[in-house]
PDB file of C-alpha atoms in Angstrom:
ATOM      1  CA  MET A  25     -48.503 130.384  44.892  1.00 34.00           C
ATOM      2  CA  SER A  26     -48.215 127.284  42.832  1.00 36.00           C
ATOM      3  CA  ASP A  27     -45.526 125.949  45.174  1.00 39.00           C
ATOM      4  CA  MET A  28     -47.852 126.251  48.173  1.00 40.00           C
ATOM      5  CA  THR A  29     -50.642 124.683  46.230  1.00 37.00           C
ATOM      6  CA  THR A  30     -48.617 121.599  45.289  1.00 39.00           C
ATOM      7  CA  VAL A  31     -47.274 121.132  48.834  1.00 41.00           C
ATOM      8  CA  ARG A  32     -50.509 121.936  50.754  1.00 47.00           C
ATOM      9  CA  GLY A  33     -53.287 120.744  48.406  1.00 52.00           C
ATOM     10  CA  ASN A  34     -55.461 122.636  46.030  1.00 59.00           C
ATOM     11  CA  SER A  35     -55.922 126.363  46.435  1.00 63.00           C
ATOM     12  CA  GLU A  36     -59.569 126.000  47.390  1.00 67.00           C
ATOM     13  CA  ASN A  37     -58.303 124.669  50.737  1.00 89.00           C
ATOM     14  CA  LEU A  38     -56.119 127.724  51.401  1.00 93.00           C
ATOM     15  CA  PHE A  39     -57.237 130.959  52.947  1.00 95.00           C
ATOM     16  CA  ILE A  40     -55.620 134.389  53.545  1.00 95.00           C
ATOM     17  CA  ALA A  41     -56.431 136.546  56.574  1.00 96.00           C
ATOM     18  CA  ASP A  42     -54.893 139.713  57.982  1.00 94.00           C
ATOM     19  CA  VAL A  43     -53.348 139.406  61.507  1.00 94.00           C
ATOM     20  CA  SER A  44     -51.566 141.709  63.847  1.00 92.00           C
ATOM     21  CA  VAL A  45     -47.791 141.322  63.512  1.00 88.00           C
ATOM     22  CA  ASN A  46     -47.175 141.907  67.223  1.00 87.00           C
ATOM     23  CA  ILE A  47     -49.908 139.411  68.322  1.00 92.00           C
ATOM     24  CA  LEU A  48     -48.764 136.801  65.832  1.00 92.00           C
ATOM     25  CA  TYR A  49     -45.213 137.073  67.190  1.00 88.00           C
ATOM     26  CA  SER A  50     -46.429 136.847  70.746  1.00 92.00           C
ATOM     27  CA  GLN A  51     -48.351 133.645  69.898  1.00 95.00           C
ATOM     28  CA  LEU A  52     -45.531 131.887  68.078  1.00 92.00           C
ATOM     29  CA  TYR A  53     -44.196 128.556  69.273  1.00 91.00           C
ATOM     30  CA  SER A  54     -40.682 128.978  70.630  1.00 86.00           C
ATOM     31  CA  LEU A  55     -39.000 127.189  67.669  1.00 83.00           C
ATOM     32  CA  SER A  56     -40.675 129.459  65.169  1.00 83.00           C
ATOM     33  CA  LYS A  57     -39.413 132.493  67.184  1.00 81.00           C
ATOM     34  CA  GLN A  58     -35.933 131.015  67.098  1.00 70.00           C
ATOM     35  CA  LEU A  59     -36.000 130.581  63.367  1.00 67.00           C
ATOM     36  CA  ILE A  60     -37.060 134.171  62.867  1.00 65.00           C
ATOM     37  CA  GLU A  61     -34.388 135.475  65.170  1.00 66.00           C
ATOM     38  CA  ASN A  62     -31.720 133.311  63.417  1.00 67.00           C
ATOM     39  CA  THR A  63     -32.776 134.800  60.039  1.00 66.00           C
ATOM     40  CA  TRP A  64     -30.292 137.636  60.519  1.00 65.00           C
ATOM     41  CA  GLN A  65     -27.253 135.325  60.839  1.00 68.00           C
ATOM     42  CA  ALA A  66     -24.735 135.356  58.029  1.00 58.00           C
ATOM     43  CA  SER A  67     -25.757 131.872  56.837  1.00 59.00           C
ATOM     44  CA  CYS A  68     -29.177 133.353  55.744  1.00 65.00           C
ATOM     45  CA  SER A  69     -27.845 136.616  54.291  1.00 71.00           C
ATOM     46  CA  ALA A  70     -27.885 135.640  50.580  1.00 76.00           C
ATOM     47  CA  SER A  71     -31.513 134.352  50.807  1.00 76.00           C
ATOM     48  CA  LEU A  72     -32.588 137.416  52.767  1.00 76.00           C
ATOM     49  CA  SER A  73     -30.825 139.756  50.316  1.00 80.00           C
ATOM     50  CA  ARG A  74     -32.675 138.235  47.404  1.00 83.00           C
ATOM     51  CA  LEU A  75     -35.915 138.497  49.172  1.00 81.00           C
ATOM     52  CA  ILE A  76     -35.464 142.119  50.191  1.00 80.00           C
ATOM     53  CA  SER A  77     -34.323 142.994  46.767  1.00 84.00           C
ATOM     54  CA  HIS A  78     -37.346 141.346  45.090  1.00 82.00           C
ATOM     55  CA  TRP A  79     -39.731 143.007  47.527  1.00 78.00           C
ATOM     56  CA  ALA A  80     -38.055 146.442  47.168  1.00 82.00           C
ATOM     57  CA  SER A  81     -38.310 146.301  43.412  1.00 88.00           C
ATOM     58  CA  GLY A  82     -42.086 145.815  43.611  1.00 85.00           C
ATOM     59  CA  GLY A  83     -42.158 142.104  43.424  1.00 82.00           C
ATOM     60  CA  SER A  84     -45.021 140.283  45.075  1.00 81.00           C
ATOM     61  CA  ILE A  85     -44.322 137.904  47.951  1.00 82.00           C
ATOM     62  CA  THR A  86     -46.438 134.979  49.167  1.00 85.00           C
ATOM     63  CA  PRO A  87     -47.595 135.482  52.762  1.00 88.00           C
ATOM     64  CA  CYS A  88     -46.106 133.189  55.369  1.00 91.00           C
ATOM     65  CA  PHE A  89     -47.958 129.943  56.125  1.00 96.00           C
ATOM     66  CA  ILE A  90     -49.095 129.339  59.649  1.00 96.00           C
ATOM     67  CA  ARG A  91     -50.543 126.296  61.590  1.00 97.00           C
ATOM     68  CA  PRO A  92     -51.873 125.826  65.103  1.00 97.00           C
ATOM     69  CA  TYR A  93     -49.728 123.848  67.481  1.00 96.00           C
ATOM     70  CA  LYS A  94     -50.457 123.296  71.198  1.00 93.00           C
ATOM     71  CA  SER A  95     -52.504 126.484  71.564  1.00 95.00           C
ATOM     72  CA  GLN A  96     -49.808 128.444  69.816  1.00 97.00           C
ATOM     73  CA  ILE A  97     -48.797 129.115  66.182  1.00 97.00           C
ATOM     74  CA  VAL A  98     -45.971 127.661  64.069  1.00 96.00           C
ATOM     75  CA  ILE A  99     -44.622 129.199  60.853  1.00 93.00           C
ATOM     76  CA  ASP A 100     -44.654 126.336  58.363  1.00 92.00           C
ATOM     77  CA  GLY A 101     -43.130 128.534  55.611  1.00 88.00           C
ATOM     78  CA  GLY A 102     -42.007 132.086  55.296  1.00 86.00           C
ATOM     79  CA  HIS A 103     -39.735 132.746  58.323  1.00 82.00           C
ATOM     80  CA  HIS A 104     -37.694 135.182  56.286  1.00 80.00           C
ATOM     81  CA  ARG A 105     -40.717 137.145  55.170  1.00 82.00           C
ATOM     82  CA  LEU A 106     -42.083 137.406  58.627  1.00 83.00           C
ATOM     83  CA  ALA A 107     -38.654 138.328  60.083  1.00 79.00           C
ATOM     84  CA  ILE A 108     -38.414 141.323  57.726  1.00 78.00           C
ATOM     85  CA  CYS A 109     -41.899 142.517  58.678  1.00 76.00           C
ATOM     86  CA  ILE A 110     -41.112 142.201  62.384  1.00 74.00           C
ATOM     87  CA  ALA A 111     -37.656 143.759  62.299  1.00 70.00           C
ATOM     88  CA  LYS A 112     -38.710 146.797  60.146  1.00 68.00           C
ATOM     89  CA  GLN A 113     -42.170 147.067  61.643  1.00 67.00           C
ATOM     90  CA  LEU A 114     -43.525 147.468  58.114  1.00 62.00           C
ATOM     91  CA  GLU A 115     -47.197 146.887  58.889  1.00 65.00           C
ATOM     92  CA  ASN A 116     -49.495 146.634  61.849  1.00 84.00           C
ATOM     93  CA  LYS A 117     -51.222 143.781  60.093  1.00 87.00           C
ATOM     94  CA  ILE A 118     -49.879 141.329  57.623  1.00 88.00           C
ATOM     95  CA  PRO A 119     -51.608 138.659  55.500  1.00 90.00           C
ATOM     96  CA  VAL A 120     -51.007 134.969  56.413  1.00 94.00           C
ATOM     97  CA  LEU A 121     -51.936 131.746  54.701  1.00 95.00           C
ATOM     98  CA  PHE A 122     -53.543 128.757  56.332  1.00 97.00           C
ATOM     99  CA  THR A 123     -55.678 125.789  55.492  1.00 96.00           C
ATOM    100  CA  HIS A 124     -59.478 125.668  55.903  1.00 93.00           C
ATOM    101  CA  SER A 125     -59.054 122.749  58.343  1.00 95.00           C
ATOM    102  CA  ASP A 126     -56.822 124.934  60.654  1.00 97.00           C
ATOM    103  CA  GLN A 127     -59.090 128.036  60.541  1.00 96.00           C
ATOM    104  CA  GLU A 128     -61.093 127.285  63.622  1.00 96.00           C
ATOM    105  CA  ALA A 129     -58.112 126.356  65.799  1.00 97.00           C
ATOM    106  CA  LEU A 130     -56.229 129.416  64.646  1.00 98.00           C
ATOM    107  CA  SER A 131     -59.217 131.698  65.342  1.00 97.00           C
ATOM    108  CA  GLU A 132     -59.050 130.501  68.921  1.00 97.00           C
ATOM    109  CA  ILE A 133     -55.433 131.771  69.155  1.00 97.00           C
ATOM    110  CA  ILE A 134     -55.356 134.948  67.012  1.00 97.00           C
ATOM    111  CA  ASP A 135     -57.887 137.186  65.349  1.00 96.00           C
ATOM    112  CA  LEU A 136     -58.080 136.290  61.648  1.00 96.00           C
ATOM    113  CA  SER A 137     -59.624 139.343  60.010  1.00 95.00           C
ATOM    114  CA  ASN A 138     -60.673 139.669  56.438  1.00 94.00           C
ATOM    115  CA  CYS A 139     -60.629 135.977  55.627  1.00 93.00           C
ATOM    116  CA  ARG A 140     -60.599 135.286  51.898  1.00 93.00           C
ATOM    117  CA  ASN A 141     -59.534 132.838  49.206  1.00 88.00           C
ATOM    118  CA  PRO A 142     -56.068 133.576  47.667  1.00 82.00           C
ATOM    119  CA  VAL A 143     -57.357 133.368  44.074  1.00 72.00           C
TER     120      VAL A 143
END
């Protein structure tokens, strides 16, 4: 979480909400979809292996970070994490991170349920 905090601002500006995986994917901007689909290429295998191993051993994983873009959604961090959830259909809903300033625009694109501070 500290990495997201330093990049995006203080944690008071960040929110977490639960979203439908299928609806999130359907609302993704095309470049975000391409990045997720390319996750499974050999060039990403080491990073993906570490992520899967960390998660499978009970480690916590920061949710992906989303932003609105032209009435769609872009993944601004966490393509690998989202790709695993989509490929394995792990959950119907997953948590996502976003800034307070993006909340209204995102709410017009996707249902943000159970909004909360990540603290």
